[in-house]
PDB file of C-alpha atoms in Angstrom:
ATOM      1  CA  MET J   1       0.096   0.000  -0.034  1.00  0.00           C
ATOM      2  CA  LEU J   2       2.819   2.356   0.769  1.00  0.00           C
ATOM      3  CA  GLU J   3       4.034   2.214  -2.863  1.00  0.00           C
ATOM      4  CA  LYS J   4       0.453   3.032  -4.115  1.00  0.00           C
ATOM      5  CA  LEU J   5       0.449   5.905  -1.629  1.00  0.00           C
ATOM      6  CA  LYS J   6       3.756   7.185  -2.697  1.00  0.00           C
ATOM      7  CA  GLU J   7       2.755   7.132  -6.534  1.00  0.00           C
ATOM      8  CA  ALA J   8      -0.459   9.203  -5.758  1.00  0.00           C
ATOM      9  CA  TYR J   9       0.784  11.549  -3.084  1.00  0.00           C
ATOM     10  CA  HIS J  10       4.388  11.785  -2.988  1.00  0.00           C
ATOM     11  CA  PHE J  11       4.317  15.255  -4.366  1.00  0.00           C
ATOM     12  CA  ILE J  12       1.884  16.448  -1.603  1.00  0.00           C
ATOM     13  CA  PHE J  13       2.979  14.575   1.502  1.00  0.00           C
ATOM     14  CA  GLU J  14       6.608  14.080   3.094  1.00  0.00           C
ATOM     15  CA  ASP J  15       7.658  10.544   3.650  1.00  0.00           C
ATOM     16  CA  GLU J  16       6.980  10.659   7.273  1.00  0.00           C
ATOM     17  CA  LEU J  17       3.366  11.430   6.989  1.00  0.00           C
ATOM     18  CA  LEU J  18       3.053   8.831   4.044  1.00  0.00           C
ATOM     19  CA  LYS J  19       4.224   6.154   6.478  1.00  0.00           C
ATOM     20  CA  GLU J  20       1.818   7.280   9.201  1.00  0.00           C
ATOM     21  CA  ILE J  21      -1.113   7.138   6.590  1.00  0.00           C
ATOM     22  CA  ASP J  22      -0.024   3.637   5.709  1.00  0.00           C
ATOM     23  CA  ARG J  23       0.119   2.515   9.183  1.00  0.00           C
ATOM     24  CA  SER J  24      -3.237   4.075  10.106  1.00  0.00           C
ATOM     25  CA  GLY J  25      -5.410   4.050   6.858  1.00  0.00           C
ATOM     26  CA  GLN J  26      -7.568   1.267   5.871  1.00  0.00           C
ATOM     27  CA  LEU J  27      -7.360   0.167   2.221  1.00  0.00           C
ATOM     28  CA  LYS J  28     -10.701  -0.446   0.361  1.00  0.00           C
ATOM     29  CA  GLU J  29     -11.474  -1.420  -3.062  1.00  0.00           C
ATOM     30  CA  PHE J  30     -14.701  -0.732  -5.199  1.00  0.00           C
ATOM     31  CA  ARG J  31     -16.042  -2.017  -8.431  1.00  0.00           C
ATOM     32  CA  ALA J  32     -17.153   0.449 -11.057  1.00  0.00           C
ATOM     33  CA  GLY J  33     -20.709   1.500 -10.204  1.00  0.00           C
ATOM     34  CA  GLU J  34     -20.448   0.305  -6.504  1.00  0.00           C
ATOM     35  CA  MET J  35     -21.686   2.849  -3.773  1.00  0.00           C
ATOM     36  CA  ILE J  36     -19.010   4.201  -1.593  1.00  0.00           C
ATOM     37  CA  ILE J  37     -21.145   6.821   0.502  1.00  0.00           C
ATOM     38  CA  ASP J  38     -24.652   7.270   0.653  1.00  0.00           C
ATOM     39  CA  PHE J  39     -27.178   9.946   1.795  1.00  0.00           C
ATOM     40  CA  GLY J  40     -27.513   9.847   5.699  1.00  0.00           C
ATOM     41  CA  ASP J  41     -24.287   7.848   6.185  1.00  0.00           C
ATOM     42  CA  TYR J  42     -22.400   9.009   9.460  1.00  0.00           C
ATOM     43  CA  LEU J  43     -18.830   9.175   8.352  1.00  0.00           C
ATOM     44  CA  LYS J  44     -16.014   8.282  10.633  1.00  0.00           C
ATOM     45  CA  SER J  45     -12.866   8.426   8.168  1.00  0.00           C
ATOM     46  CA  MET J  46     -12.159  10.317   5.146  1.00  0.00           C
ATOM     47  CA  PRO J  47     -11.125   8.859   1.717  1.00  0.00           C
ATOM     48  CA  LEU J  48      -7.726   9.245  -0.215  1.00  0.00           C
ATOM     49  CA  LEU J  49      -8.051   8.164  -3.831  1.00  0.00           C
ATOM     50  CA  LEU J  50      -5.407   5.935  -4.695  1.00  0.00           C
ATOM     51  CA  ASP J  51      -6.701   4.923  -7.928  1.00  0.00           C
ATOM     52  CA  GLY J  52      -9.937   5.060 -10.020  1.00  0.00           C
ATOM     53  CA  ALA J  53     -12.300   7.756 -10.178  1.00  0.00           C
ATOM     54  CA  ILE J  54     -15.701   8.539  -8.169  1.00  0.00           C
ATOM     55  CA  LYS J  55     -18.450  10.740  -9.069  1.00  0.00           C
ATOM     56  CA  VAL J  56     -20.269  12.685  -6.227  1.00  0.00           C
ATOM     57  CA  LEU J  57     -24.133  13.424  -6.531  1.00  0.00           C
ATOM     58  CA  ARG J  58     -26.272  15.585  -4.410  1.00  0.00           C
ATOM     59  CA  GLU J  59     -30.107  14.681  -4.016  1.00  0.00           C
ATOM     60  CA  ASP J  60     -33.136  16.946  -4.031  1.00  0.00           C
ATOM     61  CA  SER J  61     -36.180  16.860  -1.896  1.00  0.00           C
ATOM     62  CA  ASP J  62     -37.922  14.643  -4.662  1.00  0.00           C
ATOM     63  CA  GLY J  63     -35.276  12.258  -4.616  1.00  0.00           C
ATOM     64  CA  ASP J  64     -33.786  13.443  -8.040  1.00  0.00           C
ATOM     65  CA  GLU J  65     -29.753  13.484  -8.121  1.00  0.00           C
ATOM     66  CA  LEU J  66     -27.674  15.823  -9.665  1.00  0.00           C
ATOM     67  CA  LEU J  67     -23.818  15.267 -10.447  1.00  0.00           C
ATOM     68  CA  LEU J  68     -21.594  17.743  -8.526  1.00  0.00           C
ATOM     69  CA  TYR J  69     -18.120  16.756  -9.538  1.00  0.00           C
ATOM     70  CA  PHE J  70     -15.490  13.928 -10.083  1.00  0.00           C
ATOM     71  CA  LEU J  71     -12.681  12.820  -8.106  1.00  0.00           C
ATOM     72  CA  GLU J  72      -9.721  11.020  -9.244  1.00  0.00           C
ATOM     73  CA  ARG J  73      -6.167   9.898  -8.026  1.00  0.00           C
ATOM     74  CA  GLY J  74      -4.558  12.335  -5.432  1.00  0.00           C
ATOM     75  CA  ASP J  75      -8.167  13.759  -4.463  1.00  0.00           C
ATOM     76  CA  THR J  76     -10.274  13.769  -1.241  1.00  0.00           C
ATOM     77  CA  CYS J  77     -13.854  14.945  -0.967  1.00  0.00           C
ATOM     78  CA  ALA J  78     -14.302  18.071   0.989  1.00  0.00           C
ATOM     79  CA  MET J  79     -18.131  17.048   1.646  1.00  0.00           C
ATOM     80  CA  THR J  80     -16.823  14.090   3.641  1.00  0.00           C
ATOM     81  CA  LEU J  81     -14.053  16.292   5.663  1.00  0.00           C
ATOM     82  CA  SER J  82     -17.299  18.460   6.484  1.00  0.00           C
ATOM     83  CA  CYS J  83     -19.348  15.539   7.710  1.00  0.00           C
ATOM     84  CA  CYS J  84     -16.172  13.826   9.454  1.00  0.00           C
ATOM     85  CA  LEU J  85     -15.342  17.012  11.490  1.00  0.00           C
ATOM     86  CA  GLY J  86     -18.867  17.985  12.335  1.00  0.00           C
ATOM     87  CA  THR J  87     -20.219  14.450  12.749  1.00  0.00           C
ATOM     88  CA  THR J  88     -23.102  15.248  10.594  1.00  0.00           C
ATOM     89  CA  LYS J  89     -24.746  12.745   8.096  1.00  0.00           C
ATOM     90  CA  SER J  90     -23.615  12.814   4.736  1.00  0.00           C
ATOM     91  CA  GLU J  91     -25.525  14.880   2.209  1.00  0.00           C
ATOM     92  CA  ILE J  92     -23.709  13.608  -0.914  1.00  0.00           C
ATOM     93  CA  ARG J  93     -23.675  10.133  -2.482  1.00  0.00           C
ATOM     94  CA  ALA J  94     -20.252   8.853  -3.790  1.00  0.00           C
ATOM     95  CA  VAL J  95     -20.215   6.097  -6.551  1.00  0.00           C
ATOM     96  CA  ALA J  96     -17.234   4.410  -7.851  1.00  0.00           C
ATOM     97  CA  GLU J  97     -17.107   5.609 -11.784  1.00  0.00           C
ATOM     98  CA  ARG J  98     -14.503   2.800 -12.358  1.00  0.00           C
ATOM     99  CA  ASP J  99     -12.647   0.292 -10.459  1.00  0.00           C
ATOM    100  CA  THR J 100     -11.211   2.533  -7.470  1.00  0.00           C
ATOM    101  CA  THR J 101      -8.926   1.874  -4.767  1.00  0.00           C
ATOM    102  CA  LEU J 102      -9.284   4.053  -1.507  1.00  0.00           C
ATOM    103  CA  ILE J 103      -7.309   4.388   1.653  1.00  0.00           C
ATOM    104  CA  MET J 104      -9.623   5.638   4.728  1.00  0.00           C
ATOM    105  CA  ILE J 105      -8.049   7.729   7.231  1.00  0.00           C
ATOM    106  CA  PRO J 106      -9.715   7.539  10.740  1.00  0.00           C
ATOM    107  CA  ILE J 107     -11.117  10.925  12.016  1.00  0.00           C
ATOM    108  CA  GLU J 108      -8.829  11.333  14.859  1.00  0.00           C
ATOM    109  CA  LYS J 109      -5.987  11.058  12.764  1.00  0.00           C
ATOM    110  CA  MET J 110      -7.162  13.985  10.353  1.00  0.00           C
ATOM    111  CA  GLU J 111      -7.240  16.158  13.489  1.00  0.00           C
ATOM    112  CA  GLU J 112      -4.100  15.091  14.736  1.00  0.00           C
ATOM    113  CA  TRP J 113      -2.120  15.416  11.200  1.00  0.00           C
ATOM    114  CA  THR J 114      -3.874  18.928  10.822  1.00  0.00           C
ATOM    115  CA  ALA J 115      -2.019  20.157  14.054  1.00  0.00           C
ATOM    116  CA  GLN J 116       1.257  17.987  13.218  1.00  0.00           C
ATOM    117  CA  TYR J 117       2.036  18.431   9.421  1.00  0.00           C
ATOM    118  CA  LYS J 118       1.705  21.720   7.441  1.00  0.00           C
ATOM    119  CA  THR J 119       1.452  19.764   4.236  1.00  0.00           C
ATOM    120  CA  TRP J 120      -1.672  17.762   5.669  1.00  0.00           C
ATOM    121  CA  ARG J 121      -3.137  21.259   6.679  1.00  0.00           C
ATOM    122  CA  ASN J 122      -2.497  22.538   3.065  1.00  0.00           C
ATOM    123  CA  PHE J 123      -3.886  19.650   1.392  1.00  0.00           C
ATOM    124  CA  VAL J 124      -7.212  19.885   3.403  1.00  0.00           C
ATOM    125  CA  PHE J 125      -7.660  23.487   2.780  1.00  0.00           C
ATOM    126  CA  GLU J 126      -6.743  23.158  -0.994  1.00  0.00           C
ATOM    127  CA  SER J 127      -9.095  20.339  -1.224  1.00  0.00           C
ATOM    128  CA  TYR J 128     -12.034  22.566   0.112  1.00  0.00           C
ATOM    129  CA  HIS J 129     -11.140  25.282  -2.360  1.00  0.00           C
ATOM    130  CA  THR J 130     -10.824  22.925  -5.090  1.00  0.00           C
ATOM    131  CA  ARG J 131     -14.262  21.093  -4.625  1.00  0.00           C
ATOM    132  CA  LEU J 132     -15.974  24.662  -4.026  1.00  0.00           C
ATOM    133  CA  THR J 133     -14.663  25.808  -7.339  1.00  0.00           C
ATOM    134  CA  GLU J 134     -15.936  22.618  -8.774  1.00  0.00           C
ATOM    135  CA  MET J 135     -19.442  23.062  -7.432  1.00  0.00           C
ATOM    136  CA  LEU J 136     -19.331  26.760  -8.472  1.00  0.00           C
ATOM    137  CA  ASP J 137     -18.715  25.347 -11.983  1.00  0.00           C
ATOM    138  CA  THR J 138     -21.608  23.052 -11.758  1.00  0.00           C
ATOM    139  CA  ILE J 139     -23.987  26.099 -10.768  1.00  0.00           C
ATOM    140  CA  ASP J 140     -22.634  28.037 -13.743  1.00  0.00           C
ATOM    141  CA  THR J 141     -23.141  24.995 -16.243  1.00  0.00           C
ATOM    142  CA  ILE J 142     -26.843  24.773 -14.923  1.00  0.00           C
ATOM    143  CA  ALA J 143     -27.465  28.397 -14.908  1.00  0.00           C
ATOM    144  CA  PHE J 144     -25.735  29.692 -18.343  1.00  0.00           C
ATOM    145  CA  LEU J 145     -25.379  26.599 -20.584  1.00  0.00           C
ATOM    146  CA  ASN J 146     -28.182  25.029 -22.456  1.00  0.00           C
ATOM    147  CA  MET J 147     -28.942  21.483 -22.193  1.00  0.00           C
ATOM    148  CA  ASP J 148     -27.048  20.698 -25.354  1.00  0.00           C
ATOM    149  CA  GLU J 149     -23.793  22.173 -23.992  1.00  0.00           C
ATOM    150  CA  ARG J 150     -24.333  20.960 -20.500  1.00  0.00           C
ATOM    151  CA  ILE J 151     -24.549  17.157 -21.974  1.00  0.00           C
ATOM    152  CA  MET J 152     -21.612  17.941 -24.229  1.00  0.00           C
ATOM    153  CA  LYS J 153     -19.456  18.962 -21.343  1.00  0.00           C
ATOM    154  CA  TYR J 154     -20.654  15.994 -19.377  1.00  0.00           C
ATOM    155  CA  LEU J 155     -19.380  13.864 -21.795  1.00  0.00           C
ATOM    156  CA  GLN J 156     -16.208  15.376 -22.180  1.00  0.00           C
ATOM    157  CA  ASP J 157     -15.623  15.392 -18.553  1.00  0.00           C
ATOM    158  CA  LYS J 158     -16.496  11.829 -18.145  1.00  0.00           C
ATOM    159  CA  ALA J 159     -14.133  10.808 -21.042  1.00  0.00           C
ATOM    160  CA  LYS J 160     -11.359  12.772 -19.456  1.00  0.00           C
ATOM    161  CA  ILE J 161     -11.713  11.357 -15.979  1.00  0.00           C
ATOM    162  CA  ASN J 162     -11.925   7.728 -17.426  1.00  0.00           C
ATOM    163  CA  GLN J 163      -8.912   8.406 -19.892  1.00  0.00           C
ATOM    164  CA  ASP J 164     -11.134   6.953 -22.586  1.00  0.00           C
ATOM    165  CA  GLU J 165     -12.991   8.889 -25.481  1.00  0.00           C
ATOM    166  CA  VAL J 166     -15.655   5.974 -25.325  1.00  0.00           C
ATOM    167  CA  VAL J 167     -18.292   6.638 -22.377  1.00  0.00           C
ATOM    168  CA  SER J 168     -20.084   3.923 -20.999  1.00  0.00           C
ATOM    169  CA  SER J 169     -23.426   5.567 -20.142  1.00  0.00           C
ATOM    170  CA  THR J 170     -26.958   4.780 -20.952  1.00  0.00           C
ATOM    171  CA  HIS J 171     -29.006   7.671 -21.817  1.00  0.00           C
ATOM    172  CA  GLN J 172     -30.986   7.247 -18.509  1.00  0.00           C
ATOM    173  CA  GLN J 173     -27.794   7.441 -16.474  1.00  0.00           C
ATOM    174  CA  ILE J 174     -26.835  10.771 -18.171  1.00  0.00           C
ATOM    175  CA  ALA J 175     -30.544  11.984 -17.361  1.00  0.00           C
ATOM    176  CA  TYR J 176     -30.282  10.896 -13.758  1.00  0.00           C
ATOM    177  CA  ASP J 177     -26.820  12.694 -13.544  1.00  0.00           C
ATOM    178  CA  LEU J 178     -27.906  16.020 -15.242  1.00  0.00           C
ATOM    179  CA  HIS J 179     -31.364  15.854 -13.394  1.00  0.00           C
ATOM    180  CA  THR J 180     -33.284  16.078 -16.781  1.00  0.00           C
ATOM    181  CA  SER J 181     -35.425  13.402 -18.673  1.00  0.00           C
ATOM    182  CA  ARG J 182     -34.124  10.357 -20.932  1.00  0.00           C
ATOM    183  CA  VAL J 183     -36.243  11.568 -23.866  1.00  0.00           C
ATOM    184  CA  VAL J 184     -34.513  15.139 -23.745  1.00  0.00           C
ATOM    185  CA  VAL J 185     -30.941  13.183 -23.626  1.00  0.00           C
ATOM    186  CA  SER J 186     -31.732  10.966 -26.356  1.00  0.00           C
ATOM    187  CA  ARG J 187     -32.918  13.770 -28.784  1.00  0.00           C
ATOM    188  CA  ILE J 188     -29.891  15.778 -27.854  1.00  0.00           C
ATOM    189  CA  LEU J 189     -27.404  12.972 -28.149  1.00  0.00           C
ATOM    190  CA  LYS J 190     -28.882  12.165 -31.660  1.00  0.00           C
ATOM    191  CA  LYS J 191     -28.455  16.181 -32.709  1.00  0.00           C
ATOM    192  CA  LEU J 192     -24.731  15.830 -31.551  1.00  0.00           C
ATOM    193  CA  GLU J 193     -24.117  12.833 -33.486  1.00  0.00           C
ATOM    194  CA  ILE J 194     -25.453  14.561 -36.550  1.00  0.00           C
ATOM    195  CA  GLU J 195     -23.059  17.588 -36.028  1.00  0.00           C
ATOM    196  CA  GLY J 196     -20.340  15.131 -35.460  1.00  0.00           C
ATOM    197  CA  LYS J 197     -19.435  15.622 -32.044  1.00  0.00           C
ATOM    198  CA  ILE J 198     -20.093  12.287 -30.786  1.00  0.00           C
ATOM    199  CA  LYS J 199     -20.921   8.691 -32.146  1.00  0.00           C
ATOM    200  CA  LEU J 200     -23.579   6.679 -30.688  1.00  0.00           C
ATOM    201  CA  ASN J 201     -23.353   2.709 -29.948  1.00  0.00           C
ATOM    202  CA  ARG J 202     -25.195   0.602 -27.737  1.00  0.00           C
ATOM    203  CA  ASN J 203     -24.866   1.652 -24.176  1.00  0.00           C
ATOM    204  CA  GLN J 204     -21.742   3.667 -25.414  1.00  0.00           C
ATOM    205  CA  ILE J 205     -20.880   6.965 -26.615  1.00  0.00           C
ATOM    206  CA  GLU J 206     -17.771   7.812 -28.448  1.00  0.00           C
ATOM    207  CA  VAL J 207     -16.501  11.473 -27.742  1.00  0.00           C
ATOM    208  CA  LEU J 208     -15.143  12.956 -31.063  1.00  0.00           C
ATOM    209  CA  ASP J 209     -14.738  16.518 -29.914  1.00  0.00           C
ATOM    210  CA  LEU J 210     -12.549  16.692 -26.949  1.00  0.00           C
TER     211      LEU J 210
END
């Protein structure tokens, strides 16, 4: 596990802290599509992403979901930090976008390392800032882009996070993530294909315009 930690975080944390993370953390693996955190969970540890990718979703009062942002190797989720430190229930759902490996850090270590290691403290603050920026970007996307642009941006982001121009998603899954209807998604995807921006296959979409 230490080698994976060094690969993902050697440019952020010093060797001493990496060894502490290795000793204190719990390694967990999730298959693509598997739930990692659900709404209402009490969180006693925070995840450091060693490999793979995670999508983080928010739920409205009607039970509909909206994609907030993606996480990849070297990231953590600011929403889980807040829940851990405040001992409140999770307000997000985290799902493995592809096969993912995490190391879970106990809450008591989070607090201890914040006081002991400047690199850890900076990482936590920068993570808050990065996730806030991404959520503001999501708000801007909803407020200022039409649905054609939102779907195209979604496909481009998903292709980049998975490092594959072929996106494996059903029309219904895209509709869930973007809080719209499957009929609207199917119509727009066909339009984007005619425009030469994507190529539609069964349960797969090849993104031509990256």
